[in-house]
Coordinates of C-alpha atoms and ligand atoms in Angstrom, one line a residue:
X20 CA -0.1 -0.1 0.2
X21 CA 1.1 3.5 0.1
X22 CA 1.9 5.7 2.6
X23 CA 1.6 9.1 3.5
X24 CA 3.4 10.3 6.7
X25 CA 2.5 14.0 8.6
X26 CA 5.5 15.2 9.3
X27 CA 9.0 16.0 9.6
X28 CA 10.9 15.6 13.3
X29 CA 12.6 12.4 15.3
X30 CA 9.2 10.8 15.3
X31 CA 8.0 10.6 12.0
X32 CA 11.4 9.3 10.9
X33 CA 11.6 6.6 13.4
X34 CA 7.2 6.0 12.3
X35 CA 8.8 6.0 8.5
X36 CA 11.6 3.9 10.1
X37 CA 9.6 1.3 11.7
X38 CA 6.8 1.2 9.2
X39 CA 9.0 0.8 6.3
X40 CA 9.8 -2.9 7.6
X41 CA 6.1 -4.5 7.1
X42 CA 6.4 -5.6 3.2
X43 CA 2.9 -3.8 3.9
X44 CA 4.1 -1.0 2.5
X45 CA 4.9 -0.1 -1.2
X46 CA 6.0 3.1 -1.0
X47 CA 6.3 6.0 1.4
X48 CA 5.6 9.3 1.0
X49 CA 6.6 11.9 4.0
X50 CA 5.4 15.3 4.2
X51 CA 8.0 17.8 4.0
X52 CA 10.4 14.7 5.5
X53 CA 14.0 16.2 6.7
X54 CA 17.4 14.9 5.6
X55 CA 17.9 11.8 7.5
X56 CA 14.0 10.6 6.6
X57 CA 15.2 11.4 2.7
X58 CA 17.4 8.3 3.0
X59 CA 14.5 6.3 3.9
X60 CA 11.9 7.9 2.3
X61 CA 10.1 9.9 -1.0
X62 CA 9.7 13.6 0.7
X63 CA 7.4 16.4 0.3
X64 CA 6.2 19.3 0.3
X65 CA 3.1 20.3 1.4
X66 CA 1.4 21.9 4.3
X67 CA 0.2 19.7 6.3
X68 CA -2.4 22.1 7.8
X69 CA -4.3 22.4 5.1
X70 CA -6.2 19.3 5.3
X71 CA -7.6 20.2 1.8
X72 CA -4.6 20.3 0.5
X73 CA -3.6 17.1 2.7
X74 CA -6.5 15.2 0.6
X75 CA -6.0 16.7 -2.7
X76 CA -2.6 15.3 -2.1
X77 CA -3.2 12.2 -1.3
X78 CA -5.3 11.6 -3.9
X79 CA -3.0 12.5 -6.5
X80 CA -0.6 10.0 -5.5
X81 CA -3.4 7.3 -5.0
X82 CA -2.7 7.6 -1.2
X83 CA -4.2 5.0 1.1
X84 CA -3.6 5.6 4.7
X85 CA -2.4 8.9 5.6
X86 CA -0.5 8.8 9.1
X87 CA -0.8 12.3 11.6
X88 CA 2.5 13.1 13.2
X89 CA 2.4 16.2 15.1
X90 CA -0.2 18.0 16.8
X91 CA -1.1 20.9 14.7
X92 CA -3.2 19.4 11.8
X93 CA -5.5 16.7 13.7
X94 CA -6.6 20.5 15.5
X95 CA -7.3 21.7 12.4
X96 CA -9.2 19.0 12.2
X97 CA -6.7 17.2 9.0
X98 CA -8.3 13.8 9.9
X99 CA -11.8 15.1 9.3
X100 CA -10.8 16.0 6.3
X101 CA -9.6 13.4 4.7
X102 CA -12.5 11.1 6.9
X103 CA -14.6 13.3 5.2
X104 CA -13.2 12.5 1.3
X105 CA -12.9 8.6 2.2
X106 CA -9.8 8.8 3.3
X107 CA -8.5 6.1 5.9
X108 CA -5.9 7.9 8.6
X109 CA -4.6 7.7 11.7
X110 CA -5.2 10.7 14.0
X111 CA -8.3 11.5 16.1
X112 CA -10.9 14.4 15.0
X113 CA -10.0 18.4 15.8
X114 CA -13.4 17.7 18.3
X115 CA -11.1 14.8 20.0
X116 CA -8.3 16.4 19.7
X117 CA -9.4 18.8 22.0
X118 CA -8.4 17.0 24.8
X119 CA -4.8 18.6 23.8
X120 CA -5.6 21.0 22.5
X121 CA -7.8 22.4 25.3
X122 CA -6.6 22.4 28.9
X123 CA -9.4 23.5 30.0
X124 CA -11.4 20.6 28.2
X125 CA -9.4 17.5 29.3
X126 CA -9.7 19.2 33.3
X127 CA -13.8 18.8 31.9
X128 CA -13.6 15.2 30.5
X129 CA -11.5 14.4 33.8
X130 CA -14.6 15.3 36.2
X131 CA -16.8 14.1 33.9
X132 CA -15.4 10.7 34.3
X133 CA -13.5 11.0 37.3
X134 CA -10.3 10.3 36.2
X135 CA -7.3 11.3 39.7
X136 CA -5.9 15.1 38.4
X137 CA -4.9 18.4 39.7
X138 CA -7.1 20.7 41.2
X139 CA -7.3 23.3 38.8
X140 CA -9.4 26.8 38.0
X141 CA -9.5 28.2 34.7
X142 CA -9.3 32.5 34.1
X143 CA -10.0 34.5 31.6
X144 CA -8.5 37.5 32.8
X145 CA -5.2 38.3 35.5
X146 CA -6.6 39.9 38.8
X147 CA -8.8 37.1 40.1
X148 CA -5.4 34.4 38.6
X149 CA -3.9 35.4 40.8
X150 CA -6.1 36.2 43.8
X151 CA -6.5 32.3 43.8
X152 CA -2.8 32.3 43.6
X153 CA -2.4 34.1 46.6
X154 CA -5.4 32.3 48.4
X155 CA -3.1 28.5 47.2
X156 CA 0.0 30.1 47.4
X157 CA 3.5 28.0 46.0
X158 CA 4.6 25.7 44.5
X159 CA 1.6 25.9 42.3
X160 CA 1.7 25.6 38.0
X161 CA 0.2 28.0 35.5
X162 CA -0.8 27.4 32.4
X163 CA -1.8 28.8 28.8
X164 CA -5.3 26.8 27.6
X165 CA -4.1 26.5 24.1
X166 CA -1.1 24.7 22.2
X167 CA 1.8 26.6 23.2
X168 CA 4.4 24.0 21.5
X169 CA 5.0 22.3 25.5
X170 CA 6.8 25.8 26.3
X171 CA 2.5 27.2 28.6
X172 CA 3.5 25.9 31.9
X173 CA 5.6 27.4 35.0
X174 CA 5.2 26.0 37.8
X175 CA 6.2 28.5 40.1
X176 CA 8.2 27.9 43.3
X177 CA 7.0 30.4 44.8
X178 CA 3.9 33.7 44.7
X179 CA 5.0 36.1 42.6
X180 CA 6.8 33.9 40.2
X181 CA 2.8 33.2 39.8
X182 CA 1.8 36.0 39.6
X183 CA 4.9 37.2 37.3
X184 CA 3.4 34.2 35.0
X185 CA -0.3 35.5 34.4
X186 CA 0.8 39.0 34.1
X187 CA 3.1 37.2 31.4
X188 CA 0.7 34.5 29.6
X189 CA -2.5 37.4 29.6
X190 CA 0.5 40.3 28.1
X191 CA 0.0 37.7 25.5
X192 CA 3.4 36.2 25.1
X193 CA 2.0 33.0 23.9
X194 CA 0.1 34.4 21.5
X195 CA -3.5 33.2 21.6
X196 CA -2.8 30.6 23.8
X197 CA -2.7 32.7 26.7
X198 CA -5.2 34.6 26.4
X199 CA -6.8 31.7 29.2
X200 CA -5.4 30.6 32.3
X201 CA -5.5 27.2 34.0
X202 CA -4.1 27.2 37.1
X203 CA -2.6 23.8 38.7
X204 CA -2.6 22.6 42.1
X205 CA 1.2 21.5 41.7
X206 CA 2.0 17.7 42.1
X207 CA 5.7 15.7 43.4
X208 CA 6.2 12.5 42.2
X209 CA 7.6 10.6 39.5
X210 CA 6.5 10.9 35.7
X211 CA 5.7 8.6 32.8
X212 CA 4.2 8.6 29.9
X213 CA 1.9 5.8 29.2
X214 CA 0.8 4.9 25.6
X215 CA -2.5 3.0 24.3
X216 CA -4.2 3.0 20.6
X217 CA -8.0 3.5 20.9
X218 CA -10.4 3.2 18.0
X219 CA -13.3 5.2 18.9
X220 CA -14.1 1.9 21.6
X221 CA -11.5 -0.5 21.8
X222 CA -8.2 1.2 24.1
X223 CA -5.0 -1.6 23.6
X224 CA -1.7 -1.0 25.7
X225 CA 1.0 0.0 23.0
X226 CA 4.4 0.8 26.3
X227 CA 5.5 2.9 28.7
X228 CA 8.5 5.7 28.8
X229 CA 9.8 8.8 30.1
X230 CA 11.9 11.4 29.6
X231 CA 13.6 13.8 30.5
X232 CA 12.5 17.3 30.0
X233 CA 14.2 20.0 31.8
X234 CA 18.4 21.2 29.5
X235 CA 20.7 20.3 32.5
X236 CA 21.5 17.7 33.4
X237 CA 19.8 16.3 37.0
X238 CA 16.6 17.5 35.5
X239 CA 17.2 21.2 35.7
X240 CA 17.5 23.8 34.1
X241 CA 14.9 25.1 31.8
X242 CA 12.0 22.5 30.0
X243 CA 12.3 22.0 26.4
X244 CA 10.0 19.2 24.3
X245 CA 12.5 16.4 25.8
X246 CA 16.2 16.3 25.9
X247 CA 16.0 11.8 26.0
X248 CA 13.9 8.7 26.7
X249 CA 14.0 5.7 27.7
X250 CA 11.4 2.6 27.7
X251 CA 10.2 1.2 29.4
X252 CA 9.6 3.3 32.4
X253 CA 10.0 1.2 35.4
X254 CA 7.8 3.2 37.9
X255 CA 5.2 1.5 35.6
X256 CA 4.5 -1.4 36.7
X257 CA 2.3 -3.8 35.7
X258 CA -0.5 -2.3 39.3
X259 CA 0.2 1.0 38.0
X260 CA -0.1 0.2 34.5
X261 CA -3.2 -1.3 35.6
X262 CA -5.1 1.9 37.7
X263 CA -4.1 3.9 34.6
X264 CA -6.2 1.5 32.3
X265 CA -9.5 1.1 34.5
X266 CA -8.9 5.1 36.3
X267 CA -8.1 7.5 33.8
X268 CA -8.4 6.1 30.0
X269 CA -10.6 3.8 30.0
X270 CA -13.3 6.6 31.4
X271 CA -12.1 9.1 29.5
X272 CA -12.7 7.5 26.3
X273 CA -15.7 6.3 27.6
X274 CA -17.1 9.9 28.1
X275 CA -15.5 10.8 24.8
X276 CA -17.8 8.1 23.0
X277 CA -20.7 9.8 25.4
X278 CA -20.1 12.8 24.4
X279 CA -20.0 11.5 20.9
X280 CA -17.1 12.2 20.4
X281 CA -15.0 9.4 19.8
X282 CA -11.4 9.2 20.5
X283 CA -9.5 7.0 18.1
X284 CA -5.6 7.0 18.1
X285 CA -3.1 7.0 19.6
X286 CA -3.5 8.1 23.1
X287 CA -0.2 9.6 25.1
X288 CA -1.4 10.0 28.7
X289 CA 0.9 12.1 30.3
X290 CA 1.7 11.3 34.5
X291 CA 2.0 12.1 37.9
X292 CA 3.0 9.5 39.5
X293 CA 3.2 8.7 43.6
X294 CA 3.5 5.5 45.8
X295 CA 2.0 3.6 43.3
X296 CA -1.5 6.3 42.6
X297 CA -1.8 7.5 38.5
X298 CA -2.7 11.1 38.2
X299 CA -3.3 13.1 34.6
X300 CA -1.1 15.1 34.5
X301 CA -1.6 16.5 30.5
X302 CA -3.4 14.3 27.7
X303 CA -1.2 14.5 24.2
X304 CA -3.2 13.0 21.1
X305 CA -0.5 11.6 19.7
X306 CA 3.3 10.4 19.9
X307 CA 5.4 12.0 21.9
X308 CA 8.7 13.1 20.6
X309 CA 11.6 11.3 21.4
X310 CA 9.6 8.9 23.2
X311 CA 7.6 7.5 19.8
X312 CA 11.7 7.2 18.7
X313 CA 12.2 4.7 21.9
X314 CA 8.6 2.5 21.6
X315 CA 9.5 2.2 17.6
X316 CA 13.1 0.9 18.0
X317 CA 11.4 -1.8 20.4
X318 CA 8.4 -2.8 18.2
X319 CA 10.0 -2.6 14.7
X320 CA 7.3 -3.4 11.6
X321 CA 3.9 -4.3 13.3
X322 CA 3.2 -0.9 14.2
X323 CA 1.6 -0.8 10.8
X324 CA -0.2 -3.7 11.4
X325 CA -1.1 -1.9 14.8
X326 CA -2.2 1.6 13.5
X327 CA -4.3 0.3 10.7
X328 CA -6.5 -1.6 12.9
X329 CA -7.2 1.3 14.5
X330 CA -7.9 3.7 11.9
X331 CA -10.7 0.5 10.6
X332 CA -12.0 0.1 14.4
X333 CA -10.4 -3.5 14.2
X334 CA -8.0 -2.5 17.6
X335 CA -9.9 -6.3 19.4
X336 CA -9.0 -8.6 17.0
X337 CA -5.1 -6.6 17.4
X338 CA -2.1 -7.5 20.0
X339 CA 1.1 -6.4 21.2
X340 CA 3.7 -8.9 20.8
X341 CA 6.5 -6.8 23.4
X342 CA 10.0 -8.5 23.6
X343 CA 11.6 -8.8 26.5
X344 CA 14.2 -5.3 25.4
X345 CA 14.9 -2.4 26.7
X346 CA 15.8 1.4 24.5
X347 CA 17.2 4.9 25.0
X348 CA 17.5 7.9 22.6
X349 CA 18.9 10.6 23.5
X350 CA 18.7 13.8 21.6
X351 CA 21.5 16.0 20.4
X352 CA 21.1 19.8 20.4
X353 CA 22.1 22.7 18.7
X354 CA 24.2 25.4 20.5
X355 CA 21.7 27.7 22.3
X356 CA 18.2 25.5 22.7
X357 CA 15.9 25.6 24.2
X358 CA 16.8 29.7 23.8
X359 CA 17.4 31.6 20.2
X360 CA 20.0 28.7 18.6
X361 CA 23.0 28.2 16.0
X362 CA 21.7 26.8 12.6
X363 CA 24.4 25.4 10.2
X364 CA 27.0 23.0 11.8
X365 CA 27.9 20.5 9.8
X366 CA 27.5 16.6 10.6
X367 CA 29.9 14.4 10.0
X368 CA 30.0 11.1 11.3
X369 CA 26.6 10.3 10.6
X370 CA 27.1 7.9 7.5
X371 CA 30.4 5.0 9.7
X372 CA 27.6 4.2 12.1
X373 CA 25.3 0.8 12.3
X374 CA 22.4 1.4 11.4
X375 CA 20.3 -2.1 12.6
X376 CA 17.5 -3.2 14.2
X377 CA 20.3 -2.1 17.5
X378 CA 21.6 1.6 16.5
X379 CA 19.7 3.8 15.4
X380 CA 20.2 8.1 14.0
X381 CA 16.6 9.4 13.8
X382 CA 16.6 12.9 12.1
X383 CA 14.6 15.2 14.0
X384 CA 15.8 19.1 12.6
X385 CA 18.4 18.3 9.9
X386 CA 19.0 19.2 5.9
X387 CA 20.9 18.4 3.5
X388 CA 23.6 21.3 1.8
X389 CA 26.6 20.5 -0.7
X390 CA 25.7 16.9 0.5
X391 CA 26.6 17.0 3.8
X392 CA 23.5 17.1 6.5
X393 CA 23.6 20.0 8.5
X394 CA 21.3 21.0 11.3
X395 CA 18.2 23.5 11.1
X396 CA 16.4 22.7 14.0
X397 CA 16.8 23.0 18.3
X398 CA 16.9 19.8 18.8
X399 CA 19.1 17.8 15.2
X400 CA 19.5 14.4 16.4
X401 CA 18.5 11.5 18.3
X402 CA 21.1 9.1 18.9
X403 CA 18.9 5.8 19.5
X404 CA 19.5 2.2 20.8
X405 CA 18.3 -0.5 21.5
X406 CA 19.7 -3.5 24.0
X407 CA 18.6 -6.5 26.5
X408 CA 19.2 -3.9 29.1
X409 CA 18.8 -0.8 29.6
X410 CA 22.4 -0.1 30.3
X411 CA 22.9 -1.7 27.3
X412 CA 21.0 0.5 24.5
X413 CA 22.6 3.4 26.8
X414 CA 25.6 2.4 26.9
X415 CA 25.0 1.4 23.3
X416 CA 23.4 5.1 22.5
X417 CA 26.7 7.3 24.2
X418 CA 28.8 4.9 22.0
X419 CA 27.2 6.4 19.1
X420 CA 27.7 10.3 20.1
X421 CA 31.3 9.8 20.7
X422 CA 31.5 8.9 16.8
X423 CA 29.5 12.2 15.5
X424 CA 31.5 14.8 15.1
X425 CA 29.5 17.7 15.7
X426 CA 31.8 20.0 18.9
X427 CA 29.0 22.4 19.5
X428 CA 26.7 19.7 20.2
X429 CA 24.8 20.4 22.9
X430 CA 23.3 16.8 25.1
X431 CA 22.8 15.5 28.2
X432 CA 24.9 12.5 29.7
X433 CA 22.7 11.4 32.5
X434 CA 19.7 10.5 30.4
X435 CA 18.2 7.6 32.6
X436 CA 19.7 7.6 35.8
X437 CA 16.1 7.6 37.0
X438 CA 15.7 3.9 36.3
X439 CA 19.5 3.1 36.4
Ligands
AMP14 P1 2.8 19.9 30.1 O1 2.4 19.9 29.3 O2 1.6 20.0 30.8 O3 2.9 18.4 30.2 O4 4.2 20.4 31.8 C1 4.7 20.1 30.9 C2 5.1 18.7 32.3 O5 5.4 20.6 33.9 C3 5.0 18.1 32.9 O6 5.7 18.1 32.3 C4 5.6 18.2 34.9 O7 6.7 18.3 34.6 C5 5.4 19.5 34.4 N1 3.6 20.3 35.0 C6 2.6 20.3 34.6 N2 1.3 20.3 35.7 C7 2.2 19.9 36.9 C8 1.4 20.0 37.9 N3 0.5 20.4 38.1 N4 2.4 18.9 39.0 C9 3.2 19.2 38.6 N5 4.2 19.2 37.6 C10 3.4 19.6 36.4
LIG15 N1 8.1 15.2 24.6 C1 6.8 15.5 25.2 C2 6.2 15.9 24.2 O1 5.9 14.6 22.8 O2 4.9 15.9 24.6

């Protein structure tokens, strides 16, 4: 079959790599793709947030299945548009994607279905928000309501810091995403990511991962899109996973169906685990980036069968075959990230690295210039490895990094420290 993946980051490189291992895939196009994806698939220029343009492109190229990687096209209704054109597509509708695009919506769904999450209040002006913060005290969490590329959340250690964050959000520093603000109770504990596929009815557990959101070693410094990840997450024992399914994910999926907006796609629950009890931090309506890289490394070609079963409403027949293995990915970022970062650094040594089921360098923000790979984004490479233990996977990933010729790369040397 002919498959189109929308997106151009490390997540989409990993999806493309896994899907290509499945013999059902005859032709793979990725839009827009990147320099690493271009080595394994066709790349196309396309406005992926324009559902009409995507549908026309898919028709012209006899595409049988569209896999939507990032959240922006989902929040823009691209899945709805493709479905209306009679196309098979992996990814939730615009209405269902509100589980990521509106924090206030997610909180209301949690209230309706009893899913445990932080206590919160929702504000449309700064004065009332500040009164609430003064009443509650710190630490407290201030969030822009809409999509803000992972940057619209401030964990304030003091009331002053919370008030400054409120001013900043209502002052427009997050654009439209900050027109409404959610203020939440601070949850202590260990964070983990939990992934399921959903076809509107059936929920199929896909796996767990943990990522490192902070730029600095020891999980310090500003938040980023994610500096590394590993799978499985040791904190997600069978007992915790069972509680996440029965207390959080299944009630949410049932509530979405009850509202007439069934959830179809991958549902990524960001969790806080304290004393074995899970609470929801947030939902995402797509695979995590870089969590997808470690999940794809472990799942391989079966991913295509699972995504198809999900899109076709056949998840009740589907099974995930897990090996008893571990994967780790280390993000190499450009100098300056997560602030203003340098572009154009030439990266050498990639051709000499092993590329097999245990070693892959997924490209996140790269471009090709005069036959060379150059840095073209904040997060640039995802150096990913698999092993019989997390230790093995870590050794392989850092062994590859040592052989990459890029002096100014920014990366953490401690990915996996909590688990090791
Ligand atoms: P979010 O975009 O909602 O995932 O938030 C980004 C990060 O902020 C999360 O991964 C957590 O590390 C942190 N965070 C968000 N909400 C809370 C909360 N209520 N309590 C503690 N930490 C939080
Ligand atoms: N790694 C966090 C995310 O994809 O949202």
